[in-house]
mmCIF file of C-alpha atoms in Angstrom:
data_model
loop_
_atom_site.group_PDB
_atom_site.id
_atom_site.type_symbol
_atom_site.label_atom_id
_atom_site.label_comp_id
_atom_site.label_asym_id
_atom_site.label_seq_id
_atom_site.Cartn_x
_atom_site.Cartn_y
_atom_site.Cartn_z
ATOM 1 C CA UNK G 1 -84.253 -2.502 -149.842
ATOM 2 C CA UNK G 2 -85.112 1.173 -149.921
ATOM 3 C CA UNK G 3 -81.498 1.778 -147.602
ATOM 4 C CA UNK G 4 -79.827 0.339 -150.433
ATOM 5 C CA UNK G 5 -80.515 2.341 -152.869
ATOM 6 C CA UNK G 6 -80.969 6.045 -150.666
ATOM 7 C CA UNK G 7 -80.513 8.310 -154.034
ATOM 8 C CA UNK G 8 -83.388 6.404 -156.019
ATOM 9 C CA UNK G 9 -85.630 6.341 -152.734
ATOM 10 C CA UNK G 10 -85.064 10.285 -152.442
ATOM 11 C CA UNK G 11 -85.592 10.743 -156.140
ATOM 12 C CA UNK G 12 -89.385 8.458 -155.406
ATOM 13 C CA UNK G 13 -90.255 10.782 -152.857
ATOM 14 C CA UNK G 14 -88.865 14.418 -154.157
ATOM 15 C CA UNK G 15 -91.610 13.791 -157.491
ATOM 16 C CA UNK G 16 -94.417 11.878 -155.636
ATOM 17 C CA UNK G 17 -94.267 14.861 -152.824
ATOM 18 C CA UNK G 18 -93.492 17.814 -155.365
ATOM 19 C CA UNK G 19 -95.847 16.662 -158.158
ATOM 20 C CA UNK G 20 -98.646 15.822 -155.107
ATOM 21 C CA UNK G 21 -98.188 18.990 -153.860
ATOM 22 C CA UNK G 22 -98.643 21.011 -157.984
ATOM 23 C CA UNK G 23 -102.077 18.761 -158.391
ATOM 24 C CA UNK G 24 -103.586 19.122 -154.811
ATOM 25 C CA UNK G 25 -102.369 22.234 -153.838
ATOM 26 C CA UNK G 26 -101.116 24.517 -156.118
ATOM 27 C CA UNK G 27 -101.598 23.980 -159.766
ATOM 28 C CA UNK G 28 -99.470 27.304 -160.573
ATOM 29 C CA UNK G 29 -96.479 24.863 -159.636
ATOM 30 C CA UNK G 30 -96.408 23.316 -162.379
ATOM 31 C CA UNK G 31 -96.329 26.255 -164.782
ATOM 32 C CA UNK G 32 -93.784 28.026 -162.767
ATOM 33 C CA UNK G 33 -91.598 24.690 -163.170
ATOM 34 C CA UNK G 34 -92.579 23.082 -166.126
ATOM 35 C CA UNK G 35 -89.853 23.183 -169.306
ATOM 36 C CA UNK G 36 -90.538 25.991 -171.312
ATOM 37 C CA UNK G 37 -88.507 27.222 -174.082
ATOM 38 C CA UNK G 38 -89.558 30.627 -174.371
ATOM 39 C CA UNK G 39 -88.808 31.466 -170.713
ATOM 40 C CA UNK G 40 -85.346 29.637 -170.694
ATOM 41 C CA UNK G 41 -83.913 31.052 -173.664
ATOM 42 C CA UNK G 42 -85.164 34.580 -173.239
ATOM 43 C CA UNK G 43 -85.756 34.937 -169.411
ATOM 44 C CA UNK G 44 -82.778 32.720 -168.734
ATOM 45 C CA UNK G 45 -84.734 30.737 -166.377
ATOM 46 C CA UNK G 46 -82.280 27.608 -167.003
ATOM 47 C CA UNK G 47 -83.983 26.008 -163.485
ATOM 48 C CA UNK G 48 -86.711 24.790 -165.667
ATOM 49 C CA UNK G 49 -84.136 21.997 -167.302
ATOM 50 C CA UNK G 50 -84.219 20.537 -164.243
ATOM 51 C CA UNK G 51 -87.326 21.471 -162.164
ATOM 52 C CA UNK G 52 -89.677 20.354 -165.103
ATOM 53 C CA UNK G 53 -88.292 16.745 -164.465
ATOM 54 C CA UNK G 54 -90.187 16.621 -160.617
ATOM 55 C CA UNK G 55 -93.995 17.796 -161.480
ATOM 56 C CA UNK G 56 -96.158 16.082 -163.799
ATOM 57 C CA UNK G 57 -99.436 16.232 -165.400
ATOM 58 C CA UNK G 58 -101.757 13.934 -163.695
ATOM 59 C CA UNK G 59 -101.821 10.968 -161.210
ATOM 60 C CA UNK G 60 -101.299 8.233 -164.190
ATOM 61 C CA UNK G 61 -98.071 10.517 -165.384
ATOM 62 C CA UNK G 62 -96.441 10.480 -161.937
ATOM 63 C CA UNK G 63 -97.463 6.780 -161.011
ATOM 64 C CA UNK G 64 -96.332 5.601 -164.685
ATOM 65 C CA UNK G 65 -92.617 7.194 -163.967
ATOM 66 C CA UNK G 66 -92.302 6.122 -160.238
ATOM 67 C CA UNK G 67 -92.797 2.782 -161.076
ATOM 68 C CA UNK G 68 -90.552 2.814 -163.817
ATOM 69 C CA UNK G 69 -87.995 4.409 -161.529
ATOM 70 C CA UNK G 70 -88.477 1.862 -158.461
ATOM 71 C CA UNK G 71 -87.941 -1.256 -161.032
ATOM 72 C CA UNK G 72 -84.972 0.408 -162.841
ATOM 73 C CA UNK G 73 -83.872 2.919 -161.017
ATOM 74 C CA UNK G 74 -82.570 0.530 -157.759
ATOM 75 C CA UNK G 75 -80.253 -1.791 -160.012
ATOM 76 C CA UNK G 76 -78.806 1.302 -161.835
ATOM 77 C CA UNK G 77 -77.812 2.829 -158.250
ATOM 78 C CA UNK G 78 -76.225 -0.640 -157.006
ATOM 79 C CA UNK G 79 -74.235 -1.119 -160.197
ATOM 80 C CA UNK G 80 -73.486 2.529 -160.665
ATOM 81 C CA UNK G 81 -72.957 3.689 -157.245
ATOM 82 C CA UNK G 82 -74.725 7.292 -155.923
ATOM 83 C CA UNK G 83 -72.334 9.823 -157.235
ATOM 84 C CA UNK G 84 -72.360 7.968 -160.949
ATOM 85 C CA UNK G 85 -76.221 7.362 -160.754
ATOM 86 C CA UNK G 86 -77.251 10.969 -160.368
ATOM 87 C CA UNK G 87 -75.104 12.181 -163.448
ATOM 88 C CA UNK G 88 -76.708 9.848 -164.990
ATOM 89 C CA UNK G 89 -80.073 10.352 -163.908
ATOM 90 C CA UNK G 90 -79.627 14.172 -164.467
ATOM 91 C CA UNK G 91 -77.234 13.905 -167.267
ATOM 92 C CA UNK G 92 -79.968 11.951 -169.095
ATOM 93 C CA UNK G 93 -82.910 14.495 -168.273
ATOM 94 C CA UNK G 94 -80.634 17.325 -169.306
ATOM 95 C CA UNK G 95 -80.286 15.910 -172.550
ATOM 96 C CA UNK G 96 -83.983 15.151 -173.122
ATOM 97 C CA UNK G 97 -84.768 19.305 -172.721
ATOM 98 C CA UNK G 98 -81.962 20.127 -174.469
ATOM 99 C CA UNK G 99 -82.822 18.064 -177.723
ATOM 100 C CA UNK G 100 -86.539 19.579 -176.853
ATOM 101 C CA UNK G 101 -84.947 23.106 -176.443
ATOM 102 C CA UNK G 102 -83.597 23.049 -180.087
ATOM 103 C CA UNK G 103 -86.513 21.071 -181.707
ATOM 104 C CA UNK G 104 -88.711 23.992 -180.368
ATOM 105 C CA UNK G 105 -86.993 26.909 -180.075
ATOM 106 C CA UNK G 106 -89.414 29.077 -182.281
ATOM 107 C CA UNK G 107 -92.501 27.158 -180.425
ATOM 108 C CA UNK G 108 -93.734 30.599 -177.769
ATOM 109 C CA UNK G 109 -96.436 28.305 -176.301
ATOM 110 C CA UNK G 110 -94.831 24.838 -176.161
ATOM 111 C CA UNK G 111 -94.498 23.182 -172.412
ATOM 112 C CA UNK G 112 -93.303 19.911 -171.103
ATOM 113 C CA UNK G 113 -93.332 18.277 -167.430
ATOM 114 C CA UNK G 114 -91.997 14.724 -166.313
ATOM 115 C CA UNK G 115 -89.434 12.722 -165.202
ATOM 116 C CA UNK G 116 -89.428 10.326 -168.762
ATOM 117 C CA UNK G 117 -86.383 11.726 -169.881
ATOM 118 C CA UNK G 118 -84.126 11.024 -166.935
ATOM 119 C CA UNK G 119 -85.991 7.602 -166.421
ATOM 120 C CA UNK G 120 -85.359 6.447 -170.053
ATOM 121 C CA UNK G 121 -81.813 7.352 -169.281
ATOM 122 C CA UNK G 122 -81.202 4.640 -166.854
ATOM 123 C CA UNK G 123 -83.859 2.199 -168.542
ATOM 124 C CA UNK G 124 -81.455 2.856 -171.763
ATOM 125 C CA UNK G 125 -78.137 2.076 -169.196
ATOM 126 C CA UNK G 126 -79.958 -0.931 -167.960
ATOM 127 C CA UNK G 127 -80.381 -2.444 -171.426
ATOM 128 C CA UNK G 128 -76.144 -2.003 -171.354
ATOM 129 C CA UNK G 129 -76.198 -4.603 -168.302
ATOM 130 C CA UNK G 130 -79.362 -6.682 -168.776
ATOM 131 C CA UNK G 131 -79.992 -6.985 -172.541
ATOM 132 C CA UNK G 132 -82.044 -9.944 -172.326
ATOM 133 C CA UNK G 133 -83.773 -9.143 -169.154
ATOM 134 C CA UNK G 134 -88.015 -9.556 -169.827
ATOM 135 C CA UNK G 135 -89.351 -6.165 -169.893
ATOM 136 C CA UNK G 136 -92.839 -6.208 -169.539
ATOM 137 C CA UNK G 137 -95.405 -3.760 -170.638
ATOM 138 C CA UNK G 138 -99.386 -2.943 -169.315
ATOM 139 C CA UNK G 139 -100.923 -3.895 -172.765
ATOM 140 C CA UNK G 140 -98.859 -6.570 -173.901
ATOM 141 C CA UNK G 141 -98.423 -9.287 -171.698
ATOM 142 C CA UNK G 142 -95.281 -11.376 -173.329
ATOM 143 C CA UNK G 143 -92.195 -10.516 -171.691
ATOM 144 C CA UNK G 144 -90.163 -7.947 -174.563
ATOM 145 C CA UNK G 145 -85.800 -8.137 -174.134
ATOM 146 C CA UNK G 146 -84.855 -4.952 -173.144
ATOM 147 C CA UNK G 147 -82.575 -4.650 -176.273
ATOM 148 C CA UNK G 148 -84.893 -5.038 -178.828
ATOM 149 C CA UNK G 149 -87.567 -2.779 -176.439
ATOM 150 C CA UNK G 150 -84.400 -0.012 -176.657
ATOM 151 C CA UNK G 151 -84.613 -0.198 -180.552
ATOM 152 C CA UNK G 152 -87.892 -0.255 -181.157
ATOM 153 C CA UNK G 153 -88.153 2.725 -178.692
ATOM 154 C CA UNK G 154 -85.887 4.522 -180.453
ATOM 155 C CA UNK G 155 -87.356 3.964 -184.013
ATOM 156 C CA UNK G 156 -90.372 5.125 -182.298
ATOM 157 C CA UNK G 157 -89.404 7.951 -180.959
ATOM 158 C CA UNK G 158 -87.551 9.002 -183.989
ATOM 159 C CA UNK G 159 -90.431 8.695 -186.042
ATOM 160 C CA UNK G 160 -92.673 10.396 -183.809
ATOM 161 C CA UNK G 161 -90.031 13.915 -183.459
ATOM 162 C CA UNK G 162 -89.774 13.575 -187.484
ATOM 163 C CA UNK G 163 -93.932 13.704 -187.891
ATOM 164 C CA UNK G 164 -93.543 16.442 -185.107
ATOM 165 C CA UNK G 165 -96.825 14.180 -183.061
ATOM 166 C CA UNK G 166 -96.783 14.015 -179.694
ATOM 167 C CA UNK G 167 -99.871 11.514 -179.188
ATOM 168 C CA UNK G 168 -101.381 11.591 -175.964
ATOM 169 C CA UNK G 169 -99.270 14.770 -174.059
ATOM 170 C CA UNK G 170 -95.739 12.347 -174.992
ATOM 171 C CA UNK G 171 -92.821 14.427 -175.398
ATOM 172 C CA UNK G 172 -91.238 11.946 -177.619
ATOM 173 C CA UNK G 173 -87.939 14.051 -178.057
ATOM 174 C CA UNK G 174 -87.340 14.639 -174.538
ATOM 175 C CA UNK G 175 -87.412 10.406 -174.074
ATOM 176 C CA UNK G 176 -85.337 10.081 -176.867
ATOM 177 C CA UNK G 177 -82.571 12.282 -176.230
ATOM 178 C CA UNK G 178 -82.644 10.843 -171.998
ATOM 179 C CA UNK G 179 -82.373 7.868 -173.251
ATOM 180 C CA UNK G 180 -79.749 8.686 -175.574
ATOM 181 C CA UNK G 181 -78.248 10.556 -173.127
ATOM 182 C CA UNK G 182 -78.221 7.914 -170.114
ATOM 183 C CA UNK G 183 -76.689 5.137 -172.546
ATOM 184 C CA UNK G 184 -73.998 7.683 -173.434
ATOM 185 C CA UNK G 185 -73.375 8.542 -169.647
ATOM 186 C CA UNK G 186 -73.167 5.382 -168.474
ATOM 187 C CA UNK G 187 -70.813 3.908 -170.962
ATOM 188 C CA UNK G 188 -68.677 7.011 -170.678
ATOM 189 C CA UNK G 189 -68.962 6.601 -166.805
ATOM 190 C CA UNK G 190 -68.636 2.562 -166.469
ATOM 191 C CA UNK G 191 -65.768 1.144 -168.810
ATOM 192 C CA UNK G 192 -66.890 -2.135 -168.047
ATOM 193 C CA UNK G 193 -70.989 -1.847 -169.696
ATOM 194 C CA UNK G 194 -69.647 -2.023 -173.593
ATOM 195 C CA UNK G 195 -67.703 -5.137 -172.547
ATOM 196 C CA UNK G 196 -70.905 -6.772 -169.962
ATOM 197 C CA UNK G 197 -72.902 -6.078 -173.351
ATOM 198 C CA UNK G 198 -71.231 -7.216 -175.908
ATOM 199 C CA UNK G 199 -70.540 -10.591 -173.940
ATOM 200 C CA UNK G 200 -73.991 -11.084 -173.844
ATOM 201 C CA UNK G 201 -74.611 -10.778 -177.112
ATOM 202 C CA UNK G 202 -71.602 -13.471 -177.787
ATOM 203 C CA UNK G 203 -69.135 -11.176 -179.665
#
Protein backbone atom coordinates (compact mmCIF):
# COMPACT_ATOMS: atom_id res chain seq x y z
CA UNK A 1 0.00 0.00 0.00
CA UNK A 2 2.56 2.46 1.29
CA UNK A 3 4.98 1.29 -2.12
CA UNK A 4 2.24 2.53 -4.08
CA UNK A 5 2.02 5.64 -3.27
CA UNK A 6 6.16 6.43 -2.27
CA UNK A 7 5.65 10.47 -2.61
CA UNK A 8 2.59 10.56 -0.07
CA UNK A 9 4.45 7.96 2.29
CA UNK A 10 7.63 10.39 2.21
CA UNK A 11 5.45 13.43 2.62
CA UNK A 12 3.80 11.19 6.15
CA UNK A 13 7.10 10.79 7.40
CA UNK A 14 9.09 14.24 6.40
CA UNK A 15 6.09 16.18 8.90
CA UNK A 16 5.57 13.40 11.54
CA UNK A 17 9.66 13.29 11.87
CA UNK A 18 10.24 17.18 11.34
CA UNK A 19 7.26 18.39 13.41
CA UNK A 20 8.33 15.43 16.22
CA UNK A 21 11.55 16.62 16.21
CA UNK A 22 10.25 21.02 16.71
CA UNK A 23 7.91 19.68 19.83
CA UNK A 24 10.37 17.17 21.53
CA UNK A 25 13.46 18.56 20.74
CA UNK A 26 13.79 21.84 19.67
CA UNK A 27 10.91 24.19 19.91
CA UNK A 28 13.09 27.09 18.16
CA UNK A 29 12.26 24.91 14.95
CA UNK A 30 9.31 25.93 14.57
CA UNK A 31 9.90 29.68 14.73
CA UNK A 32 12.84 29.47 12.51
CA UNK A 33 10.37 27.66 9.93
CA UNK A 34 7.11 28.75 10.57
CA UNK A 35 5.40 31.32 7.74
CA UNK A 36 6.06 34.65 8.66
CA UNK A 37 5.38 37.63 6.67
CA UNK A 38 7.57 40.05 8.10
CA UNK A 39 10.71 37.91 7.63
CA UNK A 40 9.79 36.84 3.98
CA UNK A 41 9.03 40.07 2.59
CA UNK A 42 11.77 42.03 4.27
CA UNK A 43 14.50 39.38 5.07
CA UNK A 44 13.67 37.54 1.88
CA UNK A 45 13.53 34.38 3.70
CA UNK A 46 11.10 32.88 0.86
CA UNK A 47 12.05 29.11 2.52
CA UNK A 48 9.38 29.81 4.98
CA UNK A 49 6.53 29.30 2.02
CA UNK A 50 7.48 26.04 2.06
CA UNK A 51 9.17 24.96 5.35
CA UNK A 52 6.12 26.31 7.42
CA UNK A 53 4.04 23.50 5.64
CA UNK A 54 6.27 20.46 7.68
CA UNK A 55 6.12 21.71 11.56
CA UNK A 56 3.05 22.21 13.39
CA UNK A 57 1.71 23.35 16.59
CA UNK A 58 0.87 20.45 18.69
CA UNK A 59 0.32 16.62 18.52
CA UNK A 60 -3.62 17.06 17.54
CA UNK A 61 -2.34 19.61 14.55
CA UNK A 62 0.11 17.09 13.09
CA UNK A 63 -2.13 13.90 13.70
CA UNK A 64 -5.30 15.91 12.27
CA UNK A 65 -3.20 16.60 8.81
CA UNK A 66 -1.48 13.12 8.54
CA UNK A 67 -4.57 11.51 8.59
CA UNK A 68 -6.09 13.68 6.25
CA UNK A 69 -3.09 13.14 4.01
CA UNK A 70 -3.00 9.14 4.32
CA UNK A 71 -6.94 9.02 3.30
CA UNK A 72 -6.56 11.61 0.47
CA UNK A 73 -3.36 11.96 -0.24
CA UNK A 74 -2.81 8.00 -1.67
CA UNK A 75 -5.74 8.25 -4.34
CA UNK A 76 -4.49 11.73 -5.49
CA UNK A 77 -0.87 10.11 -6.13
CA UNK A 78 -2.42 6.95 -8.06
CA UNK A 79 -4.65 9.11 -10.24
CA UNK A 80 -2.18 11.91 -10.57
CA UNK A 81 1.01 10.15 -10.80
CA UNK A 82 4.34 11.47 -8.56
CA UNK A 83 5.63 14.24 -10.69
CA UNK A 84 1.79 15.78 -11.05
CA UNK A 85 1.01 15.06 -7.28
CA UNK A 86 3.81 17.12 -5.81
CA UNK A 87 2.92 20.32 -7.94
CA UNK A 88 -0.02 19.85 -6.70
CA UNK A 89 0.67 19.22 -3.25
CA UNK A 90 3.17 22.20 -3.26
CA UNK A 91 1.40 24.22 -5.79
CA UNK A 92 -1.58 24.16 -3.40
CA UNK A 93 0.49 25.10 -0.14
CA UNK A 94 2.17 27.86 -2.11
CA UNK A 95 -0.98 29.36 -2.77
CA UNK A 96 -2.37 29.11 0.78
CA UNK A 97 0.88 31.53 2.08
CA UNK A 98 0.66 33.51 -0.69
CA UNK A 99 -3.13 34.53 -0.23
CA UNK A 100 -1.87 34.72 3.68
CA UNK A 101 1.19 36.82 2.54
CA UNK A 102 -1.10 39.57 1.03
CA UNK A 103 -3.99 39.33 3.61
CA UNK A 104 -1.20 40.17 6.20
CA UNK A 105 1.35 41.97 4.86
CA UNK A 106 1.20 44.94 7.42
CA UNK A 107 0.65 42.14 10.33
CA UNK A 108 4.80 42.38 12.09
CA UNK A 109 3.76 39.64 14.56
CA UNK A 110 1.48 37.31 12.56
CA UNK A 111 2.78 33.43 12.20
CA UNK A 112 1.38 30.33 10.69
CA UNK A 113 2.60 26.51 10.69
CA UNK A 114 0.88 23.38 8.99
CA UNK A 115 0.44 21.33 6.26
CA UNK A 116 -3.69 22.41 5.81
CA UNK A 117 -3.03 24.31 2.90
CA UNK A 118 -1.33 21.75 0.71
CA UNK A 119 -3.74 19.01 2.18
CA UNK A 120 -6.92 20.98 1.25
CA UNK A 121 -5.32 21.17 -2.13
CA UNK A 122 -5.64 17.58 -2.95
CA UNK A 123 -8.88 17.11 -0.68
CA UNK A 124 -10.25 20.06 -3.13
CA UNK A 125 -8.72 17.77 -6.40
CA UNK A 126 -10.34 14.77 -4.90
CA UNK A 127 -13.81 16.34 -4.81
CA UNK A 128 -12.93 16.77 -8.96
CA UNK A 129 -12.83 12.76 -9.08
CA UNK A 130 -15.06 11.60 -6.21
CA UNK A 131 -17.86 14.18 -5.79
CA UNK A 132 -20.15 11.96 -4.10
CA UNK A 133 -17.66 10.04 -2.15
CA UNK A 134 -18.92 10.08 1.98
CA UNK A 135 -16.61 12.32 3.71
CA UNK A 136 -16.83 11.86 7.18
CA UNK A 137 -16.05 14.19 9.97
CA UNK A 138 -15.05 13.56 14.07
CA UNK A 139 -18.22 15.44 15.33
CA UNK A 140 -20.71 14.61 12.91
CA UNK A 141 -21.20 11.18 12.25
CA UNK A 142 -23.45 11.16 8.81
CA UNK A 143 -21.36 10.64 5.93
CA UNK A 144 -21.12 14.59 4.09
CA UNK A 145 -20.46 14.34 -0.24
CA UNK A 146 -17.34 15.76 -0.75
CA UNK A 147 -18.92 18.40 -3.12
CA UNK A 148 -21.17 19.94 -0.99
CA UNK A 149 -18.24 19.53 2.05
CA UNK A 150 -15.96 21.68 -0.78
CA UNK A 151 -18.71 24.45 -0.76
CA UNK A 152 -19.54 24.72 2.45
CA UNK A 153 -15.74 24.84 3.18
CA UNK A 154 -15.31 27.45 1.07
CA UNK A 155 -18.26 29.67 2.30
CA UNK A 156 -16.62 29.03 5.50
CA UNK A 157 -13.53 29.94 4.94
CA UNK A 158 -14.54 32.99 3.09
CA UNK A 159 -16.47 34.19 5.82
CA UNK A 160 -14.00 33.54 8.35
CA UNK A 161 -10.86 35.74 6.16
CA UNK A 162 -13.75 38.53 5.69
CA UNK A 163 -14.42 38.73 9.81
CA UNK A 164 -10.50 38.48 9.87
CA UNK A 165 -11.21 35.31 12.95
CA UNK A 166 -9.09 32.68 13.04
CA UNK A 167 -10.97 30.51 15.83
CA UNK A 168 -8.96 28.08 17.48
CA UNK A 169 -5.09 28.86 15.86
CA UNK A 170 -7.08 28.11 12.02
CA UNK A 171 -5.46 29.93 9.36
CA UNK A 172 -8.58 30.01 7.39
CA UNK A 173 -6.92 31.89 4.35
CA UNK A 174 -4.08 29.68 3.99
CA UNK A 175 -6.91 26.52 3.57
CA UNK A 176 -8.76 28.48 1.35
CA UNK A 177 -6.38 29.59 -1.10
CA UNK A 178 -4.64 25.48 -1.01
CA UNK A 179 -7.64 24.45 -1.69
CA UNK A 180 -8.26 26.85 -4.30
CA UNK A 181 -5.08 26.33 -5.45
CA UNK A 182 -5.03 22.33 -5.66
CA UNK A 183 -8.51 22.37 -7.62
CA UNK A 184 -6.90 24.85 -10.03
CA UNK A 185 -3.68 22.62 -10.37
CA UNK A 186 -5.21 19.65 -10.90
CA UNK A 187 -7.67 20.64 -13.52
CA UNK A 188 -4.93 22.59 -15.26
CA UNK A 189 -2.70 19.41 -14.85
CA UNK A 190 -5.42 16.49 -15.64
CA UNK A 191 -7.68 17.43 -18.76
CA UNK A 192 -9.73 14.64 -18.00
CA UNK A 193 -11.10 15.87 -13.98
CA UNK A 194 -13.65 18.73 -15.51
CA UNK A 195 -15.03 15.97 -17.76
CA UNK A 196 -14.91 12.81 -14.66
CA UNK A 197 -16.88 15.71 -12.75
CA UNK A 198 -19.22 16.94 -14.66
CA UNK A 199 -20.32 13.26 -15.66
CA UNK A 200 -21.03 12.71 -12.29
CA UNK A 201 -23.05 15.32 -11.79
CA UNK A 202 -25.13 14.18 -15.13
CA UNK A 203 -24.38 17.22 -17.39
Amino acid sequence: MFLETPWTTLLLLLNLLVSGYALLVDPSLMDRWAFRPLHILQGRQYYRMITAGFVHVGWAHLAFNLITLFFFGRPMEVLLGPVRFLLVYFGAELAGHGLSLWLHRNRPTYAAVGASGAISGLLFGYCLFFPFDRIYLFFFPVGIPAVLFAIGYVVLSIYAVRRGIEEGGIAHEAHLGGALGGLLLTLLLEPRALPIFLRQLGL
